Structure formats: structure tokens, C-alpha cells
JSON list of C-alpha atoms in Angstrom, two decimals:
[
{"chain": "A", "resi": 8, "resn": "UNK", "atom": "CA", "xyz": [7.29, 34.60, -145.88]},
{"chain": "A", "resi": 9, "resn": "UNK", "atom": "CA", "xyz": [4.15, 36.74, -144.97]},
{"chain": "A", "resi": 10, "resn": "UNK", "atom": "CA", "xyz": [1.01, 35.80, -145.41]},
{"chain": "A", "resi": 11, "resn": "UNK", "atom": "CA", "xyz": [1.35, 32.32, -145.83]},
{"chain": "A", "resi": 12, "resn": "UNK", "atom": "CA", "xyz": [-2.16, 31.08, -148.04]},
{"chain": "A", "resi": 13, "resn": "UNK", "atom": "CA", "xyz": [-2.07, 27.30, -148.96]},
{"chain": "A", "resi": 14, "resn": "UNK", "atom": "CA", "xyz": [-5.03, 25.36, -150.41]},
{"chain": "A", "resi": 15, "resn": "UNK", "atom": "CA", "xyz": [-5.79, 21.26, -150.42]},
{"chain": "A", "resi": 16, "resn": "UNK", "atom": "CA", "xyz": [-8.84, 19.87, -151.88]},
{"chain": "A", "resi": 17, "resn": "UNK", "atom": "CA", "xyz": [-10.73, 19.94, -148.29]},
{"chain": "A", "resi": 18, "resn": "UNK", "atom": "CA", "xyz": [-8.82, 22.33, -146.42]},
{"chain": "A", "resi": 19, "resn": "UNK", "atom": "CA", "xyz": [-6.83, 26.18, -146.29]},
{"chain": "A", "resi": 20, "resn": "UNK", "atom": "CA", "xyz": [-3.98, 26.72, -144.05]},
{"chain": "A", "resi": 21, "resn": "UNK", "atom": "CA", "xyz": [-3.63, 30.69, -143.39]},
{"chain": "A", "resi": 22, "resn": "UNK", "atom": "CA", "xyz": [-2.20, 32.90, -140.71]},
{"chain": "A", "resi": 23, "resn": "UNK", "atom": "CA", "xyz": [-4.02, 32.92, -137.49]},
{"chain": "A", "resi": 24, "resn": "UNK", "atom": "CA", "xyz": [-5.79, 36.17, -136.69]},
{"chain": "A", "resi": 25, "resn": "UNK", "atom": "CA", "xyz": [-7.66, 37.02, -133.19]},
{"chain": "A", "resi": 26, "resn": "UNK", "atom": "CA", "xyz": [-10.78, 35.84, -134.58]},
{"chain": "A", "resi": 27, "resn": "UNK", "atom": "CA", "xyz": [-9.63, 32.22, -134.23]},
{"chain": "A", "resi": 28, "resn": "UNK", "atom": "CA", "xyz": [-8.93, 32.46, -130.36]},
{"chain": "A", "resi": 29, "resn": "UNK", "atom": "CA", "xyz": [-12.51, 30.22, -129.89]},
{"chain": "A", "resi": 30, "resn": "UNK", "atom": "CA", "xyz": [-11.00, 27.65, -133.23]},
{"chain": "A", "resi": 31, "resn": "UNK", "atom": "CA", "xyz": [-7.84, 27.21, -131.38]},
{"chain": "A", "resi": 32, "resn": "UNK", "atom": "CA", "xyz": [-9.24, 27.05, -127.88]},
{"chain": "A", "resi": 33, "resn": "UNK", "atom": "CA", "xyz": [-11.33, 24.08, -129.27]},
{"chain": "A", "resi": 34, "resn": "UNK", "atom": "CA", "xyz": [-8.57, 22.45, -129.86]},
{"chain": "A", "resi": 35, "resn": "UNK", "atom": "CA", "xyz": [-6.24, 23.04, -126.99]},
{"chain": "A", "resi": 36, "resn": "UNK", "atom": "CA", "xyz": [-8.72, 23.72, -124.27]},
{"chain": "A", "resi": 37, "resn": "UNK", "atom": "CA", "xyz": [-9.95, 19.95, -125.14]},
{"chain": "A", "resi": 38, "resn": "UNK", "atom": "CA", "xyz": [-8.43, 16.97, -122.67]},
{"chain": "A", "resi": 39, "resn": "UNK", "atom": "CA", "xyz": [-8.89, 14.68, -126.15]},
{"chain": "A", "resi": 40, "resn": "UNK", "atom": "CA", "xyz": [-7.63, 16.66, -128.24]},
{"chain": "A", "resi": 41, "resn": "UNK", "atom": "CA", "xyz": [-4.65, 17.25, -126.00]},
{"chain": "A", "resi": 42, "resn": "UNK", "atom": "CA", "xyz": [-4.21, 13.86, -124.49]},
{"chain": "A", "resi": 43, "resn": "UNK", "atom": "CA", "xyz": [-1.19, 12.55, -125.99]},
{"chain": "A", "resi": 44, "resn": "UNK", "atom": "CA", "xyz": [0.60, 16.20, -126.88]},
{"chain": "A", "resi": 45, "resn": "UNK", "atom": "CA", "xyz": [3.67, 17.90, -124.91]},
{"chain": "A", "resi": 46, "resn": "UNK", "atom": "CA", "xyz": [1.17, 20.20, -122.56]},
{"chain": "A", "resi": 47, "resn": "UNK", "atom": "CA", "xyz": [-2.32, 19.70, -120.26]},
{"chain": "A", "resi": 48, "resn": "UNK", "atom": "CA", "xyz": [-5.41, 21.80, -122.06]},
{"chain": "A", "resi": 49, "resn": "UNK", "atom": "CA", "xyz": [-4.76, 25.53, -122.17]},
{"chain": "A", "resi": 50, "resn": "UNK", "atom": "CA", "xyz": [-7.54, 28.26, -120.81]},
{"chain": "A", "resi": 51, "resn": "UNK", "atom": "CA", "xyz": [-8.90, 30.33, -122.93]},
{"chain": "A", "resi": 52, "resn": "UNK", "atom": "CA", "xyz": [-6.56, 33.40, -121.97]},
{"chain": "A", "resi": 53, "resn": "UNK", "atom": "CA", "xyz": [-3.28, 30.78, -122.70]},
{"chain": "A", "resi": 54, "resn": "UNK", "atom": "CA", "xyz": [-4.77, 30.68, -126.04]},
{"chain": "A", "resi": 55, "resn": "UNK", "atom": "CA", "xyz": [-5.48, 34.09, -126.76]},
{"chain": "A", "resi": 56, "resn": "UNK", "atom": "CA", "xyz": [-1.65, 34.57, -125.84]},
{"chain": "A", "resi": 57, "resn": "UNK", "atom": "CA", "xyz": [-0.69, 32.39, -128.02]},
{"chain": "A", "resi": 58, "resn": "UNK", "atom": "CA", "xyz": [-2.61, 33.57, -130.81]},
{"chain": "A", "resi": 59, "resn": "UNK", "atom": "CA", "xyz": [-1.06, 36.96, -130.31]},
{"chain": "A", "resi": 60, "resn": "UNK", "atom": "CA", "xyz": [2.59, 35.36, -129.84]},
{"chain": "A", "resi": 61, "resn": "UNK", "atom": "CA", "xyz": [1.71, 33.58, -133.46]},
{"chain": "A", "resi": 62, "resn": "UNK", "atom": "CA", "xyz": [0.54, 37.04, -135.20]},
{"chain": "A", "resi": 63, "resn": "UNK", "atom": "CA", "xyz": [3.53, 38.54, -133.26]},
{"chain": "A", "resi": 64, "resn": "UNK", "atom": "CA", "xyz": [5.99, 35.59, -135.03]},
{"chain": "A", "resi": 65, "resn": "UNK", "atom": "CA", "xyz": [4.40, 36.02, -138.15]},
{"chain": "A", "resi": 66, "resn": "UNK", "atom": "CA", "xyz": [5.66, 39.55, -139.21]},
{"chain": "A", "resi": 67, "resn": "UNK", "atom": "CA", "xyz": [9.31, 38.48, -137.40]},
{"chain": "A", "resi": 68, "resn": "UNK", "atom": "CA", "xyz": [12.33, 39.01, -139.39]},
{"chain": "A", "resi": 69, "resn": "UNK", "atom": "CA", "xyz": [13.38, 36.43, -140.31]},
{"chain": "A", "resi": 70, "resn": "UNK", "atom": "CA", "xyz": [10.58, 34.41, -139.87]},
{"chain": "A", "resi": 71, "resn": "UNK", "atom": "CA", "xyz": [11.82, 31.78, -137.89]},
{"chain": "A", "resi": 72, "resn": "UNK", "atom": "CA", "xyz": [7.53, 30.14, -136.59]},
{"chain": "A", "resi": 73, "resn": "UNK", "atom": "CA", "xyz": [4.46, 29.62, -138.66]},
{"chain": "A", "resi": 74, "resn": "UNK", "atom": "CA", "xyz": [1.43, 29.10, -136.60]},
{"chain": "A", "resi": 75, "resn": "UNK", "atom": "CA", "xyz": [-1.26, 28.25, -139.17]},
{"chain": "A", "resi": 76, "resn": "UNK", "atom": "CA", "xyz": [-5.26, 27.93, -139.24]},
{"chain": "A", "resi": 77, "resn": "UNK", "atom": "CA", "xyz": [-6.17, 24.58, -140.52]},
{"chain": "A", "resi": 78, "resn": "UNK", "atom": "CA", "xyz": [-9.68, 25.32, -141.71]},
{"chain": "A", "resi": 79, "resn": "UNK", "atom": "CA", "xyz": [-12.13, 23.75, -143.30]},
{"chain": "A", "resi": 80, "resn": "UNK", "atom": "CA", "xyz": [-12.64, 25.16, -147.33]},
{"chain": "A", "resi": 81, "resn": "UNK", "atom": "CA", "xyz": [-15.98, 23.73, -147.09]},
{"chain": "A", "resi": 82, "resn": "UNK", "atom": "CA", "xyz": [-17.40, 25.40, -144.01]},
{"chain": "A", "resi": 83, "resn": "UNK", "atom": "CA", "xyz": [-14.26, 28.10, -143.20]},
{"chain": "A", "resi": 84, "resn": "UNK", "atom": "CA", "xyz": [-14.26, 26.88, -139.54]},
{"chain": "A", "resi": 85, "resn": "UNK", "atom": "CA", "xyz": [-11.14, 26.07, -137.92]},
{"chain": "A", "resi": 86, "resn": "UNK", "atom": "CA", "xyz": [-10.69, 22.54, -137.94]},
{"chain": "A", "resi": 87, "resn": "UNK", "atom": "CA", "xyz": [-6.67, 21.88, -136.72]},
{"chain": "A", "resi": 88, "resn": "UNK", "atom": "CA", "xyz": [-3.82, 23.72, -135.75]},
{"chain": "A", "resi": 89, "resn": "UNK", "atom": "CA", "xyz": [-0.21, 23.54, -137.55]},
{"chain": "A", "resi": 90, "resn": "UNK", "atom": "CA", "xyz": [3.27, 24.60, -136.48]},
{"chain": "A", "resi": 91, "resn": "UNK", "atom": "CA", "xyz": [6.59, 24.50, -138.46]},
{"chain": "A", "resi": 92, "resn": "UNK", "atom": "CA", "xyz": [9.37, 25.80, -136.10]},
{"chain": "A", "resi": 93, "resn": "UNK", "atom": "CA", "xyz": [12.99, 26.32, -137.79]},
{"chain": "A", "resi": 94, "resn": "UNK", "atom": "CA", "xyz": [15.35, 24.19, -135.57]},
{"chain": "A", "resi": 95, "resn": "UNK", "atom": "CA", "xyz": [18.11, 27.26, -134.78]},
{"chain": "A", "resi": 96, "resn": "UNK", "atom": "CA", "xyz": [20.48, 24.16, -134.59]},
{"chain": "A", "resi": 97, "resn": "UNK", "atom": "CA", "xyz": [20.13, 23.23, -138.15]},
{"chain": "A", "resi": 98, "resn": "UNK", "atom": "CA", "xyz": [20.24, 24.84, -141.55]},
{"chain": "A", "resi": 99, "resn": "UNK", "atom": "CA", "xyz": [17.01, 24.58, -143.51]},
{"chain": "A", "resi": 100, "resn": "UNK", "atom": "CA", "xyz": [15.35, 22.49, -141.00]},
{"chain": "A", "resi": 101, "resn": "UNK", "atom": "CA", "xyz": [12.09, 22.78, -138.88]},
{"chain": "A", "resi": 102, "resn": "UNK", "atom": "CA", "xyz": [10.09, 20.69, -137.18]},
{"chain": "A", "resi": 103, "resn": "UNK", "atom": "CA", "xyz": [6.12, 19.95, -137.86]},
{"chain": "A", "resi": 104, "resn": "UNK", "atom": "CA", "xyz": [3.44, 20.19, -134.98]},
{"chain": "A", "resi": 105, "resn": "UNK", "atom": "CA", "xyz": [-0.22, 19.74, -135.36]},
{"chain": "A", "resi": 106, "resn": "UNK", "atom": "CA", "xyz": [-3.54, 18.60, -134.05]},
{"chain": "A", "resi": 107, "resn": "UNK", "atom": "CA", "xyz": [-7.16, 18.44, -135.28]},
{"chain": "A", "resi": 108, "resn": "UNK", "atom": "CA", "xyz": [-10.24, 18.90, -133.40]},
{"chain": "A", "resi": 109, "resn": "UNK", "atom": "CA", "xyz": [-12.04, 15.52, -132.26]},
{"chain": "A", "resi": 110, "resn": "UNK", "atom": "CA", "xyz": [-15.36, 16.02, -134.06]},
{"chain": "A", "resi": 111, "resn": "UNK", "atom": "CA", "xyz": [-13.65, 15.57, -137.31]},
{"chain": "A", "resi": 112, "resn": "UNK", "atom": "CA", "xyz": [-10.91, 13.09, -136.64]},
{"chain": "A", "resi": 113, "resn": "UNK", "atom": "CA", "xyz": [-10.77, 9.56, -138.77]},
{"chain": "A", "resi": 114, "resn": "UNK", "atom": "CA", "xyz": [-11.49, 11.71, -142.10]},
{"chain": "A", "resi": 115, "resn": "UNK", "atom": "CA", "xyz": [-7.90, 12.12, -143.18]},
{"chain": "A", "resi": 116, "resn": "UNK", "atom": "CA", "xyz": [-7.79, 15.31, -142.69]},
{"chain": "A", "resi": 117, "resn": "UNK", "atom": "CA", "xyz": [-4.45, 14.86, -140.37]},
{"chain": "A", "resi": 118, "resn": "UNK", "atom": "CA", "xyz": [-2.52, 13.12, -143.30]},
{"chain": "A", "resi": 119, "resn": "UNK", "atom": "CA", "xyz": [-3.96, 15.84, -145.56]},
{"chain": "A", "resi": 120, "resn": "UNK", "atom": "CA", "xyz": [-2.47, 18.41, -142.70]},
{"chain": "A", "resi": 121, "resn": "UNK", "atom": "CA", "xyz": [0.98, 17.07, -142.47]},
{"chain": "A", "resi": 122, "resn": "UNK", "atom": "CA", "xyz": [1.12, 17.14, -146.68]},
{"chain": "A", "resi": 123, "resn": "UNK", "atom": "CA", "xyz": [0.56, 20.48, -146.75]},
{"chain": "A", "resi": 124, "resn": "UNK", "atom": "CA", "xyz": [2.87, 21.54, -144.13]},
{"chain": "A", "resi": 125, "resn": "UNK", "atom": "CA", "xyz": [4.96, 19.89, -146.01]},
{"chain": "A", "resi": 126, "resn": "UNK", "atom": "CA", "xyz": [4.63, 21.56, -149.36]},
{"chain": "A", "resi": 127, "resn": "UNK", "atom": "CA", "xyz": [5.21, 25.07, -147.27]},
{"chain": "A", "resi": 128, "resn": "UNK", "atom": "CA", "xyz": [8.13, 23.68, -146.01]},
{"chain": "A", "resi": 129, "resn": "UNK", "atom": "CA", "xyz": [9.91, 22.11, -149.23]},
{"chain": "A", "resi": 130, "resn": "UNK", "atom": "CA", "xyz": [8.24, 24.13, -151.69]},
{"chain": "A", "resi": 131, "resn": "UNK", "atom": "CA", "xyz": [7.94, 27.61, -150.29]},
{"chain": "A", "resi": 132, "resn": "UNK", "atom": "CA", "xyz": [10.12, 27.91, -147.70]},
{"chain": "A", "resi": 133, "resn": "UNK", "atom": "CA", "xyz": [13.16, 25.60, -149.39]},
{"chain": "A", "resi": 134, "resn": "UNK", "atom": "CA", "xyz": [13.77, 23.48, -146.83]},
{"chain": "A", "resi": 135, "resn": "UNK", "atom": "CA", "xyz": [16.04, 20.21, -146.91]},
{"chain": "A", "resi": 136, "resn": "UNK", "atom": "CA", "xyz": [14.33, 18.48, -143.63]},
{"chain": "A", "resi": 137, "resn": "UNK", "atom": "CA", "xyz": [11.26, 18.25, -141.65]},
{"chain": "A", "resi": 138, "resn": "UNK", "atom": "CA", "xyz": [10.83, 16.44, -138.44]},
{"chain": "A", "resi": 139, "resn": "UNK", "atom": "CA", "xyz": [8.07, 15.37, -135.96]},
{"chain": "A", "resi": 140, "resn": "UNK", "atom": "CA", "xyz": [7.42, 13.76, -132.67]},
{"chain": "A", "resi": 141, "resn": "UNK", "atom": "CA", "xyz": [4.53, 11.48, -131.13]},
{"chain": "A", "resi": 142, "resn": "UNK", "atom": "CA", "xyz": [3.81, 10.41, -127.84]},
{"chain": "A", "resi": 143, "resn": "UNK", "atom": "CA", "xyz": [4.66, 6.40, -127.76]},
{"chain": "A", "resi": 144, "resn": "UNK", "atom": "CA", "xyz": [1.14, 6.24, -126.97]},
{"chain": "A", "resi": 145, "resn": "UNK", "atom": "CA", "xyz": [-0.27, 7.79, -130.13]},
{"chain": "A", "resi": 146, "resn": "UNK", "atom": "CA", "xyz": [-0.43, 5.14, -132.46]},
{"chain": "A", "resi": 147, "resn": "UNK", "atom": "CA", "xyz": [-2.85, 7.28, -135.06]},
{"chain": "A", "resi": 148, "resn": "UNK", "atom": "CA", "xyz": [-0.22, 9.85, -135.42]},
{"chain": "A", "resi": 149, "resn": "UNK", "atom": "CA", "xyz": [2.42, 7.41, -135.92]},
{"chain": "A", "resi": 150, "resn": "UNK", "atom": "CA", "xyz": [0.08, 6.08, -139.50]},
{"chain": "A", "resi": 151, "resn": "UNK", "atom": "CA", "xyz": [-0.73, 9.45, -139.86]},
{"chain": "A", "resi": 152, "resn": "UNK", "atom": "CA", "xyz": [3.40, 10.94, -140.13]},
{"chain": "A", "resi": 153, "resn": "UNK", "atom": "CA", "xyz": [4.17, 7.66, -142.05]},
{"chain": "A", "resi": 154, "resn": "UNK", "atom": "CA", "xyz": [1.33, 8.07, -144.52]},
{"chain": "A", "resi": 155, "resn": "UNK", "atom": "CA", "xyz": [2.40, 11.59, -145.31]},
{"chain": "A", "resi": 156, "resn": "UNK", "atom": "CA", "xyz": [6.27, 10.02, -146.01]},
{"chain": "A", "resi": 157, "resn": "UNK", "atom": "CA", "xyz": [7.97, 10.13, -142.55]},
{"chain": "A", "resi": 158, "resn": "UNK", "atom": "CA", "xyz": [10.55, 8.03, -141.81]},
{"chain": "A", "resi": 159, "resn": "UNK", "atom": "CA", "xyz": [10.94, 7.01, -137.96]},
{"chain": "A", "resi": 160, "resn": "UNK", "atom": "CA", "xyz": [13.88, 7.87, -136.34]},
{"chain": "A", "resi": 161, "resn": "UNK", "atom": "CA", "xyz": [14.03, 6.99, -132.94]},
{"chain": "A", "resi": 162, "resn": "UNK", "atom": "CA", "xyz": [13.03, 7.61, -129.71]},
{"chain": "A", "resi": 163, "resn": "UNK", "atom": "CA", "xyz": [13.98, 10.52, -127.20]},
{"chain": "A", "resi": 164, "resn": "UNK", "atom": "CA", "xyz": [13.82, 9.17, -123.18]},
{"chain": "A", "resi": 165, "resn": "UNK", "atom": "CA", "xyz": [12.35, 10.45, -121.16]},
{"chain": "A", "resi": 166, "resn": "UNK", "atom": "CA", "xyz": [11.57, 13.72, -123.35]},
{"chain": "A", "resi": 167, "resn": "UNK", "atom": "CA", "xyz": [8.37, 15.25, -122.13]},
{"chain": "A", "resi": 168, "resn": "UNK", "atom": "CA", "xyz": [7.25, 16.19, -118.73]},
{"chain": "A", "resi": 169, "resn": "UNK", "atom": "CA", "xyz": [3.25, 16.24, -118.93]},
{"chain": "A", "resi": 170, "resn": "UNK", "atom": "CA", "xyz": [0.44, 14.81, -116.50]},
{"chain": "A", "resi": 171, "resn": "UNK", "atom": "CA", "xyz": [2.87, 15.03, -113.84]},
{"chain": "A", "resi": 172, "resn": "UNK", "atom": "CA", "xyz": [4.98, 11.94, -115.32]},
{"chain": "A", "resi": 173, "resn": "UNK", "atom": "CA", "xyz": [8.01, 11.90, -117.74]},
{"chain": "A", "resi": 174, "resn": "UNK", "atom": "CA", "xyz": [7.31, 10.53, -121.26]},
{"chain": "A", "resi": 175, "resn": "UNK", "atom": "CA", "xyz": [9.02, 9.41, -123.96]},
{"chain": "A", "resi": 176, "resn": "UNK", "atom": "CA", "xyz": [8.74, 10.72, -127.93]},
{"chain": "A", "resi": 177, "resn": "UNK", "atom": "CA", "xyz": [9.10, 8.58, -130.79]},
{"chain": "A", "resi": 178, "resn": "UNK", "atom": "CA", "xyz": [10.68, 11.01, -133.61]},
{"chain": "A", "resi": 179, "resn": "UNK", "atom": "CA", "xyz": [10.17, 11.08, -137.06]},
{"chain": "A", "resi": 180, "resn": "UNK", "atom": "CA", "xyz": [12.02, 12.56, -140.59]},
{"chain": "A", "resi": 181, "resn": "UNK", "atom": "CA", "xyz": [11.36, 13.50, -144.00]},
{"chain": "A", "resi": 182, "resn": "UNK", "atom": "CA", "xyz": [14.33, 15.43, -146.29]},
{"chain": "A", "resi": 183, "resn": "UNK", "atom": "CA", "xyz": [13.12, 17.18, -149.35]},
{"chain": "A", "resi": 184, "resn": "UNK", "atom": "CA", "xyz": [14.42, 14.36, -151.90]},
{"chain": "A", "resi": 185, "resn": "UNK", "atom": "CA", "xyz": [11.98, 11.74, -150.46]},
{"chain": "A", "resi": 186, "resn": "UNK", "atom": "CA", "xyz": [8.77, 14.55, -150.48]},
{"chain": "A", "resi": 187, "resn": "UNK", "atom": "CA", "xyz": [9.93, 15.14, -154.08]},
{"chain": "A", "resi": 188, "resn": "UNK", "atom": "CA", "xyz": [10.05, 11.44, -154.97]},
{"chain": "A", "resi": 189, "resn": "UNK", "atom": "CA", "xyz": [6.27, 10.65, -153.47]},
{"chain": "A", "resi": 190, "resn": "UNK", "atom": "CA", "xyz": [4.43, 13.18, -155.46]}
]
């Protein structure tokens, strides 16, 4: 599916272009921001790499990544980054990435994220399940996945090799019957 467009009262999830190398860069390139994900803050020339590898993915065949603007509809900045990879081990299953930038967390807007995601995956993409991982550590992604209607799994040992130590992941699922049920 190509271009994906989806609106929420406060925000627009889109296709990344090259204009949103500086967005994403806020983003990644930030320790915060980046603290508790799988990787140490990216340069500005990792980003711009993966911007290209997302517009790349985009126009794949079939698609099998959606690397998506989270922006603001107020303002049209880039506020957040979203990923939905298809698991190539499961049928109609993916799993859900994201991260805002610090200035506006605390506002919802990560729930709101996740729920739209979400609606891509069940809704326009027909999906059955979506799942997610945290670090242990990040305890306001663990509200934020069970506000939007996770359902915690477990946890993976040992998962994640970032800051120079190992780390675990706490894991996380939703199938489409239980998205259905909570709208």
C-alpha cells in the first residue's frame, strides 16, 4: 500500500520524504529520545540513510516496512517516528516501533501514535496481529502500549545489545479481534 495518508485529531502519519532528514534526526540523533530504544543516537548521515532505505521500502513489492512521519496537523512539523515491520515468520503479522520527540512528550501523543498504527495495520493493511517491545526500563511505554490495547506477553533475555551491555525486552500483543472490540 503506497502512499500511506492517515489522520487523528492532533496528528498525520505519511510517508517520509528527504525533507524530514532534520524531523527524524531530532529524534534519533537525541540521547533522550533514544535512551531506552534498541540503538545509541544516530548522526545525521545514519539518518539520511535511513530515510532513503524508508522511501526505498516504500515503493517495494510487496511492501513488507512502513516508515511513517508522525507530524503534527497543527503545526506540520515532525513530531515522532513509526515503524510497522511484517514479521517474515508469521502470516499477517508485524511488529510496531515508535518514538516521539522529547519537547512534546506527556501530551498523549504516543498512545495517539500506537492507535493509529494500529488502524493501518488492522484496517488497511488486514492484519490479524501486532506486536511491540520496551526496554524493562521504560515504564511510560509500557502505559503507553497498554493504553492503546496491548496485552503483555513476556519477556525476551537478554535481547538487546546497546550501551555496551545486554538488555532485556518486555514484549507486548494485540490481534485484530481485541482492536475491533475497544473501538
Amino acid at each position: 500500500m503506497y502512499p500511506v495518508q492517515h489522520s487523528t485529531p492532533r496528528l498525520s502519519l505519511r510517508e517520509l520524504t528527504a525533507e524530514d532528514v532534520d524531523g527524524v534526526l531530532a529524534i534519533y540523533g537525541d540521547p533522550e529520545a533514544t535512551r531506552h530504544l534498541s540503538f545509541e543516537p544516530r548522526t545525521r548521515e545514519q539518518v539520511a540513510a535511513l530515510v532513503r532505505g524508508a522511501m526505498v521500502a516504500a515503493s517495494a513489492e510487496p511492501r513488507t516496512e512502513y516508515s511513517l512521519a508522525v507530524a503534527s496537523r497543527e503545526t506540520g512539523d515532525l513530531i515522532g517516528f513509526a515503524r510497522l515491520a511484517m514479521d517474515p515468520h508469521q502470516q499477517r503479522a508485524a511488529t510496531l516501533g515508535f518514538a516521539l520527540r522529547p519537547d512534546v512528550w506527556g501530551q498523549g501523543g504516543g498512545v495517539e501514535t500506537v492507535r493509529a498504527v494500529l488502524a493501518i495495520a488492522f484496517s488497511q493493511l488486514d492484519l490479524h496481529r501486532v506486536w511491540a517491545a520496551r526496554s524493562p526500563a521504560n515504564t511510560v511505554s509500557e502505559k503507553t502500549l497498554l493504553r492503546a490495547g496491548f496485552v503483555e506477553e513476556g519477556r525476551i533475555r537478554q535481547h538487546v545489545f546497546v550501551h555496551g551491555a545486554w538488555r532485556d525486552s518486555v514484549t507486548y500483543g494485540i490481534v485484530e479481534e481485541e482492536w475491533r472490540a475497544a473501538l
